[in-house]
Coordinates of C-alpha atoms and ligand atoms in Angstrom, one line a residue:
M1 CA -27.3 -6.8 16.4
R2 CA -26.1 -3.9 18.4
I3 CA -22.4 -3.3 17.8
S4 CA -20.0 -0.9 19.5
V5 CA -16.7 0.0 17.8
I6 CA -13.9 1.6 19.8
G7 CA -11.6 3.9 17.8
G8 CA -12.7 6.1 14.9
G9 CA -9.5 5.8 12.7
Y10 CA -9.3 4.2 9.3
V11 CA -10.2 0.7 10.5
G12 CA -12.7 1.6 13.2
L13 CA -14.7 4.2 11.2
V14 CA -14.8 2.1 8.1
S15 CA -15.8 -1.0 10.1
A16 CA -18.5 0.9 12.0
V17 CA -20.0 2.4 8.9
C18 CA -19.9 -0.9 7.1
F19 CA -21.6 -2.7 10.0
A20 CA -24.4 -0.1 9.8
Q21 CA -24.6 -0.8 6.1
L22 CA -25.1 -4.5 7.0
G23 CA -28.1 -3.6 9.0
H24 CA -26.7 -3.4 12.5
T25 CA -27.1 -0.6 15.0
V26 CA -23.7 0.9 15.6
E27 CA -22.2 3.0 18.4
L28 CA -18.8 4.4 17.6
I29 CA -16.6 5.5 20.5
E30 CA -13.9 8.0 19.6
I31 CA -12.3 9.8 22.5
D32 CA -10.6 12.5 20.4
I33 CA -13.1 15.3 20.5
D34 CA -12.1 16.9 17.2
R35 CA -12.2 13.6 15.4
A36 CA -15.5 12.6 16.9
S37 CA -17.1 15.9 16.1
S38 CA -16.0 15.8 12.4
I39 CA -17.5 12.3 12.2
S40 CA -20.7 13.4 13.8
Q41 CA -20.9 16.2 11.2
G42 CA -20.5 13.7 8.4
S43 CA -17.1 14.8 7.3
P44 CA -14.4 12.6 8.7
Q45 CA -10.8 13.8 8.8
I46 CA -9.6 10.9 6.7
Y47 CA -10.2 10.5 3.0
E48 CA -11.6 7.1 2.0
K49 CA -13.5 6.3 -1.1
S50 CA -17.4 6.0 -0.5
L51 CA -16.9 6.5 3.2
E52 CA -18.6 9.9 3.4
A53 CA -21.6 8.8 1.4
L54 CA -22.2 5.7 3.6
L55 CA -21.6 7.8 6.8
S56 CA -24.2 10.3 5.8
K57 CA -26.7 7.5 4.9
H58 CA -26.5 6.0 8.4
L59 CA -25.6 9.0 10.7
E60 CA -28.1 9.6 13.4
K61 CA -30.2 6.6 12.2
S62 CA -28.4 3.4 12.8
F63 CA -24.9 5.0 13.4
H64 CA -24.0 7.1 16.4
V65 CA -20.7 8.5 17.6
S66 CA -19.7 9.5 21.1
T67 CA -16.6 10.3 23.1
A68 CA -17.8 8.3 26.1
Y69 CA -18.2 4.5 26.7
D70 CA -21.7 4.9 28.0
A71 CA -23.4 3.1 25.1
I72 CA -21.3 -0.1 25.4
P73 CA -23.6 -1.9 27.9
D74 CA -26.5 -1.6 25.5
T75 CA -24.6 -3.3 22.7
D76 CA -24.0 -7.1 22.2
I77 CA -20.5 -7.0 21.0
S78 CA -17.5 -4.5 21.0
F79 CA -14.8 -4.3 18.3
I80 CA -11.5 -2.8 19.5
C81 CA -10.1 -0.8 16.6
V82 CA -7.5 1.5 18.2
G83 CA -4.0 2.1 16.9
T84 CA -0.9 0.0 17.8
P85 CA 1.9 2.3 16.7
E86 CA 5.5 1.2 16.6
G87 CA 7.1 1.5 20.0
D88 CA 10.7 0.9 21.2
N89 CA 12.9 -1.7 19.4
G90 CA 10.2 -2.3 16.7
D91 CA 7.7 -3.7 19.3
P92 CA 4.1 -2.4 18.9
D93 CA 3.1 0.0 21.6
L94 CA 0.0 -1.6 23.1
S95 CA -0.8 1.2 25.6
I96 CA -3.8 2.5 23.7
V97 CA -5.2 -1.0 23.5
Q98 CA -4.7 -1.3 27.2
S99 CA -6.4 1.9 28.1
A100 CA -9.3 1.1 25.8
C101 CA -9.7 -2.3 27.5
Q102 CA -9.7 -0.5 30.9
S103 CA -12.5 1.9 29.9
L104 CA -14.4 -0.9 28.1
G105 CA -14.1 -3.1 31.2
R106 CA -15.4 -0.4 33.5
S107 CA -18.3 0.3 31.2
L108 CA -19.4 -3.4 31.4
R109 CA -19.5 -3.5 35.2
D110 CA -23.3 -3.1 35.4
K111 CA -24.2 -5.1 32.4
D112 CA -25.9 -8.3 33.4
S113 CA -25.9 -10.2 30.1
Y114 CA -23.3 -11.9 28.0
H115 CA -20.9 -9.5 26.0
V116 CA -18.3 -10.3 23.4
V117 CA -15.1 -8.3 23.0
V118 CA -13.4 -8.6 19.6
V119 CA -9.8 -7.3 19.0
K120 CA -9.5 -5.9 15.5
S121 CA -6.4 -3.9 16.2
T122 CA -3.2 -5.5 14.9
V123 CA -1.6 -7.1 18.0
P124 CA 1.2 -9.6 18.3
P125 CA 0.4 -13.3 19.0
G126 CA -0.5 -13.7 22.7
A127 CA -1.6 -10.1 23.3
T128 CA -5.3 -10.8 23.2
E129 CA -5.1 -13.5 25.9
G130 CA -2.2 -11.9 27.7
L131 CA -3.4 -8.3 27.9
V132 CA -6.9 -7.8 26.6
V133 CA -8.7 -10.6 28.4
P134 CA -7.2 -9.9 31.9
T135 CA -7.5 -6.1 31.6
V136 CA -11.2 -6.3 30.5
L137 CA -12.0 -8.9 33.2
K138 CA -10.2 -7.0 35.9
H139 CA -11.9 -3.7 35.2
S140 CA -15.4 -5.2 34.6
Q141 CA -15.2 -7.3 37.7
R142 CA -17.5 -9.8 35.8
A143 CA -17.2 -13.6 35.9
G144 CA -15.1 -15.0 33.1
D145 CA -18.0 -16.8 31.4
E146 CA -20.1 -13.5 31.1
T147 CA -17.6 -12.2 28.6
G148 CA -16.4 -13.8 25.4
F149 CA -13.2 -12.8 23.5
C150 CA -12.3 -13.0 19.9
M151 CA -9.5 -11.8 17.6
N152 CA -10.7 -10.7 14.1
P153 CA -7.9 -9.2 12.0
E154 CA -8.6 -6.6 9.4
F155 CA -7.2 -6.8 5.8
L156 CA -8.4 -3.3 4.7
R157 CA -6.3 -1.4 2.2
E158 CA -6.4 2.4 2.7
G159 CA -8.3 4.0 -0.1
R160 CA -10.2 0.8 -0.8
A161 CA -11.2 0.0 2.8
V162 CA -15.0 0.1 2.3
E163 CA -14.7 -2.2 -0.8
D164 CA -12.4 -4.5 1.1
F165 CA -14.7 -4.7 4.1
M166 CA -17.8 -5.5 2.0
H167 CA -16.0 -7.9 -0.3
P168 CA -13.2 -9.6 1.6
D169 CA -11.2 -12.7 0.4
R170 CA -11.8 -14.2 3.8
I171 CA -13.0 -13.4 7.3
I172 CA -10.8 -14.7 10.1
I173 CA -12.4 -15.2 13.5
G174 CA -10.1 -16.5 16.3
S175 CA -11.8 -17.5 19.5
N176 CA -11.3 -20.0 22.3
D177 CA -15.0 -20.6 22.8
S178 CA -17.7 -21.1 20.2
R179 CA -20.3 -18.9 21.7
A180 CA -18.1 -15.8 21.3
G181 CA -17.0 -16.9 17.8
D182 CA -20.6 -17.4 16.7
R183 CA -21.6 -14.0 17.8
A184 CA -18.6 -12.3 16.1
E185 CA -19.4 -14.4 12.9
S186 CA -23.0 -13.1 12.9
A187 CA -21.8 -9.5 12.8
Y188 CA -20.7 -10.3 9.2
R189 CA -24.0 -11.8 8.1
G190 CA -24.7 -10.6 4.6
I191 CA -21.1 -10.6 3.4
E192 CA -20.2 -13.4 1.0
A193 CA -16.8 -14.7 1.9
P194 CA -15.3 -17.8 3.5
I195 CA -15.2 -17.5 7.3
I196 CA -12.2 -19.2 8.8
R197 CA -12.5 -20.1 12.5
T198 CA -9.2 -20.4 14.3
G199 CA -7.6 -20.1 17.7
I200 CA -7.0 -16.5 19.0
K201 CA -3.2 -16.7 18.6
S202 CA -3.5 -18.1 15.0
A203 CA -5.7 -15.2 14.1
E204 CA -3.2 -12.7 15.5
M205 CA -0.4 -14.4 13.5
I206 CA -2.4 -14.6 10.3
K207 CA -2.5 -10.8 10.2
Y208 CA 1.3 -10.4 10.7
A209 CA 2.1 -13.3 8.3
S210 CA -0.2 -11.8 5.6
N211 CA 1.4 -8.4 5.7
A212 CA 4.9 -9.8 5.9
F213 CA 4.2 -12.0 2.8
L214 CA 2.8 -9.1 0.8
A215 CA 5.8 -6.9 1.8
T216 CA 8.1 -9.8 0.8
K217 CA 6.5 -9.9 -2.7
I218 CA 7.2 -6.2 -3.1
S219 CA 10.8 -6.4 -2.0
F220 CA 11.3 -9.5 -4.2
A221 CA 9.9 -7.6 -7.2
N222 CA 12.2 -4.7 -6.3
E223 CA 15.3 -6.9 -6.1
M224 CA 14.4 -8.4 -9.5
G225 CA 13.8 -4.9 -10.8
N226 CA 17.2 -3.7 -9.7
L227 CA 18.7 -6.7 -11.5
C228 CA 16.6 -6.1 -14.6
K229 CA 17.7 -2.5 -14.7
R230 CA 21.3 -3.5 -15.0
L231 CA 20.5 -6.1 -17.7
D232 CA 18.3 -3.6 -19.6
I233 CA 15.2 -5.8 -19.1
D234 CA 11.7 -4.4 -18.4
V235 CA 10.8 -5.8 -15.0
Y236 CA 7.1 -5.2 -15.6
E237 CA 7.2 -7.5 -18.6
V238 CA 9.0 -10.1 -16.4
M239 CA 6.6 -9.8 -13.5
K240 CA 3.6 -10.1 -15.8
G241 CA 5.0 -13.4 -17.0
V242 CA 5.9 -14.5 -13.5
G243 CA 2.5 -13.5 -12.0
M244 CA 0.5 -15.5 -14.5
D245 CA 1.5 -18.6 -12.6
H246 CA -1.5 -19.1 -10.3
R247 CA 0.8 -20.2 -7.5
I248 CA 2.4 -16.8 -7.5
S249 CA -0.5 -14.4 -8.6
P250 CA 0.1 -11.1 -10.3
H251 CA -0.6 -8.9 -7.2
F252 CA 2.0 -7.0 -5.3
L253 CA 4.7 -7.5 -7.8
N254 CA 4.9 -3.9 -8.9
A255 CA 8.6 -2.9 -8.6
G256 CA 9.3 0.7 -7.6
A257 CA 10.3 3.0 -4.7
G258 CA 9.2 0.4 -2.1
F259 CA 6.4 0.1 0.4
G260 CA 5.3 2.7 2.9
G261 CA 2.1 3.3 5.0
S262 CA 1.1 2.7 8.5
C263 CA 1.1 -1.1 8.2
F264 CA 3.8 -3.0 6.3
P265 CA 6.8 -1.2 7.8
K266 CA 5.4 -1.3 11.4
D267 CA 4.2 -4.9 11.2
L268 CA 7.4 -6.1 9.7
S269 CA 9.4 -4.5 12.5
A270 CA 7.0 -6.0 15.1
L271 CA 7.5 -9.5 13.6
I272 CA 11.3 -9.1 13.5
A273 CA 11.2 -7.9 17.2
L274 CA 9.0 -10.9 18.1
A275 CA 11.3 -13.4 16.3
Q276 CA 14.3 -12.0 18.0
S277 CA 12.7 -12.1 21.4
L278 CA 12.1 -15.8 20.8
G279 CA 15.7 -16.4 19.8
E280 CA 14.9 -16.8 16.1
E281 CA 16.9 -14.9 13.4
P282 CA 14.3 -13.5 10.9
L283 CA 16.5 -13.7 7.8
I284 CA 13.9 -13.2 5.2
L285 CA 12.1 -10.4 7.1
R286 CA 15.3 -8.5 7.6
S287 CA 16.1 -8.7 3.9
V288 CA 12.6 -7.5 3.0
Q289 CA 13.2 -4.5 5.2
N290 CA 16.7 -3.8 3.9
V291 CA 15.7 -3.9 0.2
N292 CA 12.8 -1.5 1.1
E293 CA 15.0 0.9 2.9
R294 CA 17.5 1.1 0.0
Q295 CA 14.9 1.7 -2.8
P296 CA 14.4 5.5 -2.3
A297 CA 18.2 6.0 -2.4
R298 CA 18.3 4.5 -5.8
I299 CA 16.1 7.1 -7.3
L300 CA 18.5 9.8 -6.0
E301 CA 21.5 7.9 -7.4
L302 CA 19.8 8.0 -10.8
L303 CA 19.1 11.7 -10.5
Q304 CA 22.7 12.4 -9.5
K305 CA 24.0 10.5 -12.6
K306 CA 22.2 13.2 -14.6
I307 CA 22.6 16.2 -12.3
V308 CA 25.8 16.0 -10.2
R309 CA 25.3 19.1 -8.1
L310 CA 21.8 19.5 -6.8
E311 CA 22.4 22.7 -4.9
G312 CA 20.0 25.4 -6.1
K313 CA 18.3 23.1 -8.6
R314 CA 14.5 23.0 -8.8
I315 CA 13.4 19.4 -8.3
A316 CA 9.7 18.7 -8.8
V317 CA 8.5 15.9 -6.6
L318 CA 5.2 14.5 -7.8
G319 CA 3.4 12.3 -5.3
L320 CA 3.7 12.6 -1.5
A321 CA 1.1 10.1 -0.2
F322 CA 2.5 6.6 0.5
K323 CA 0.2 5.3 -2.3
N324 CA -2.6 6.7 -4.5
D325 CA -6.2 7.3 -3.3
T326 CA -5.1 8.4 0.2
D327 CA -3.9 11.5 1.9
D328 CA -1.8 9.4 4.3
I329 CA 2.0 10.1 4.2
R330 CA 3.0 7.7 7.0
E331 CA 6.3 6.1 6.0
S332 CA 5.9 7.4 2.4
R333 CA 8.9 6.8 0.3
S334 CA 8.8 10.4 -0.7
I335 CA 9.9 11.5 2.8
P336 CA 13.5 10.1 2.7
V337 CA 13.8 11.4 -0.9
I338 CA 12.7 14.9 0.1
M339 CA 14.9 15.0 3.1
K340 CA 18.0 13.9 1.1
L341 CA 17.2 16.5 -1.6
K342 CA 16.9 19.2 1.1
E343 CA 20.3 18.1 2.6
K344 CA 21.8 18.6 -0.8
G345 CA 20.5 22.1 -1.1
A346 CA 17.9 21.5 -3.8
N347 CA 14.7 23.6 -4.1
I348 CA 11.8 21.2 -3.9
A349 CA 8.5 21.9 -5.7
A350 CA 6.1 19.3 -4.4
Y351 CA 2.6 18.3 -5.7
D352 CA 0.1 15.7 -4.6
P353 CA -3.6 15.5 -5.4
K354 CA -4.6 14.8 -1.7
A355 CA -1.6 14.7 0.7
T356 CA -0.1 18.2 0.5
G357 CA -1.7 19.2 3.8
S358 CA -0.3 16.2 5.7
M359 CA 3.2 16.7 4.2
R360 CA 3.2 20.4 5.0
K361 CA 2.8 19.6 8.7
L362 CA 5.8 17.3 8.6
I363 CA 8.0 19.3 6.2
P364 CA 6.8 22.9 6.2
D365 CA 9.8 24.5 4.4
I366 CA 9.5 23.3 0.8
E367 CA 7.3 24.7 -2.0
Y368 CA 3.9 23.1 -2.3
C369 CA 2.1 23.5 -5.6
S370 CA -1.5 23.2 -6.4
T371 CA -1.0 21.4 -9.8
A372 CA 1.6 19.1 -11.3
A373 CA 2.2 21.8 -14.0
D374 CA 3.1 24.4 -11.3
A375 CA 5.6 22.0 -9.8
L376 CA 7.1 21.2 -13.2
R377 CA 7.4 24.8 -14.4
G378 CA 11.1 25.7 -14.6
A379 CA 12.1 22.4 -13.0
D380 CA 15.6 20.9 -13.6
A381 CA 14.3 17.4 -12.9
C382 CA 11.1 15.6 -11.9
L383 CA 10.8 12.6 -9.5
V384 CA 7.5 10.6 -9.4
M385 CA 7.0 9.0 -6.0
T386 CA 3.3 7.9 -5.9
E387 CA 1.2 5.9 -8.3
W388 CA -1.6 8.4 -8.7
P389 CA -3.5 7.6 -12.0
E390 CA -3.7 11.3 -12.9
F391 CA 0.1 11.3 -13.4
S392 CA -0.4 8.9 -16.4
L393 CA -2.1 11.7 -18.2
L394 CA 0.8 14.2 -17.8
D395 CA 2.1 15.1 -21.2
E396 CA 2.6 18.7 -22.3
E397 CA 3.2 19.6 -18.7
F398 CA 6.7 18.2 -19.0
D399 CA 7.4 20.8 -21.7
L400 CA 7.3 23.4 -18.9
M401 CA 10.5 22.0 -17.4
K402 CA 13.8 23.8 -17.8
N403 CA 15.5 20.5 -18.2
R404 CA 13.7 17.3 -19.2
V405 CA 15.0 14.9 -16.6
I406 CA 12.1 12.7 -15.7
I407 CA 12.6 9.8 -13.2
E408 CA 9.7 7.7 -11.9
G409 CA 9.7 5.6 -8.7
R410 CA 6.3 4.1 -9.7
N411 CA 5.5 2.8 -13.1
I412 CA 2.8 5.3 -14.0
L413 CA 4.0 7.9 -16.6
S414 CA 3.1 7.5 -20.3
C415 CA 5.7 9.8 -21.7
Q416 CA 8.6 8.1 -23.6
D417 CA 11.6 10.0 -22.4
K418 CA 11.4 8.9 -18.7
E419 CA 13.6 6.6 -16.7
G420 CA 12.3 4.2 -14.2
I421 CA 13.9 3.4 -10.8
C422 CA 14.3 -0.2 -11.9
W423 CA 13.0 -0.3 -15.4
Ligands
LIG501 C1 -1.9 -3.1 3.8 C2 -2.5 -4.4 3.3 O1 -2.5 -4.4 1.9 C3 -3.9 -4.6 3.9 O2 -4.3 -5.9 3.6 C4 -3.8 -4.5 5.5 O3 -5.1 -4.7 6.1 C5 -3.2 -3.1 5.8 O4 -1.9 -3.0 5.2 C6 -3.1 -3.1 7.3 O5 -2.4 -3.8 7.9 O6 -4.0 -2.4 8.0 P1 -2.1 -0.5 3.0 O7 -1.0 -0.2 3.9 O8 -3.3 0.3 3.0 O9 -2.7 -2.0 3.2 O10 -1.5 -0.4 1.5 P2 -1.2 -1.4 0.3 O11 -2.1 -1.2 -0.8 O12 -1.0 -2.8 0.8 O13 0.2 -0.7 -0.1 C7 1.3 -0.6 0.8 C8 2.5 -0.1 0.1 O14 3.1 -1.0 -0.8 C9 2.3 1.2 -0.7 O15 3.4 2.1 -0.4 C10 2.4 0.8 -2.1 O16 2.8 1.8 -3.0 C11 3.4 -0.4 -2.1 N1 3.2 -1.4 -3.1 C12 2.1 -2.1 -3.2 C13 4.3 -1.6 -4.0 O17 5.3 -0.9 -3.9 N2 4.1 -2.5 -5.0 C14 3.0 -3.3 -5.1 O18 3.0 -4.1 -6.0 C15 2.0 -3.1 -4.2

């Protein structure tokens, strides 16, 4: 099949490369010239496990990248994978989706055969039929039955996106006509996973409900963790026991500094905004958000129990990315912690295996170290904010500290004299 993918970010690039790996011919459209040129040189600006290897395998063979929409009419199906950042009042900003649909529509004007448009971007229920369908049809000036529409949400975790694409738990294809749905389904031929066919709005809602539920599990584990801390109980021991119930499952029950990233916080806000617009009070979702927003403050409270005046103190912050295996710092729990430490006059020495460059752009005026040992040298305290596996190997490095105050926001260190945010 000939597939076009619009948008070369995490979701678009990973999907495009994986479709090529499945044997399709893929045209990736990325309008950002710098981003497109790094992809065409085989070195994408994002870090994603096994992505570069797969990209170089297919580049200029079955995978092409371009900044224009010219290749679209020669493809059978287009996947829209552009960003839907948080807009005003928590609603997602759909302007990038809209402009992609305009360009996509225009490019289809002279195509004289059936084409399928699939929305992979996370959009609220109703957006595919209310925005995507009319925009594409208006700009393509094609009859309604010459174009099919589907909604196919993604469940890719950053850092494991290639693995998640190739081995998904399920593939959701929402469509209102079976011809479009069948074509979208055949793009995934070769992947072993249940394929669930739904209506378009259900597919849109499945994505939001899945992310909201995962975020709920994390905030629940954090609330239990905060309670366990007061009772001197190890919340990890508790959640291990809880997660062994197959109705609950052990995943996403790791208590800590809370969830960050480009998805959970944004999708939760979007669902809250949607509920409110419908006159529903989203009680659970609001609590999930509240628990998450309070977690980073807890790590600072623990620190200040040990060091009352932080002014002039050297605080090592280990971990800047919103989670391990990524250089992404969006909504990272380390950001509010660093901002608060700065406000209190502390000297911050930060280290992250991958995300230093991204954080430097956001917060330029702190010290960035090239190893954890450099950050720890002479430190009055250390805060661990990301679950990087390499932190579990830290041992003698802590001897370099001036004062051995070690507090972790993720359950990752193996040294004995540490304190956990909620364990
Ligand atoms: C999340 C979902 O897991 C994907 O299924 C979804 O496709 C994606 O959002 C999206 O909507 O595009 P991602 O944001 O990459 O993926 O990251 P996760 O691995 O889900 O972690 C999110 C945050 O939760 C991280 O900050 C992580 O540290 C935190 N977390 C995760 C916990 O605090 N505890 C846990 O038990 C698990």
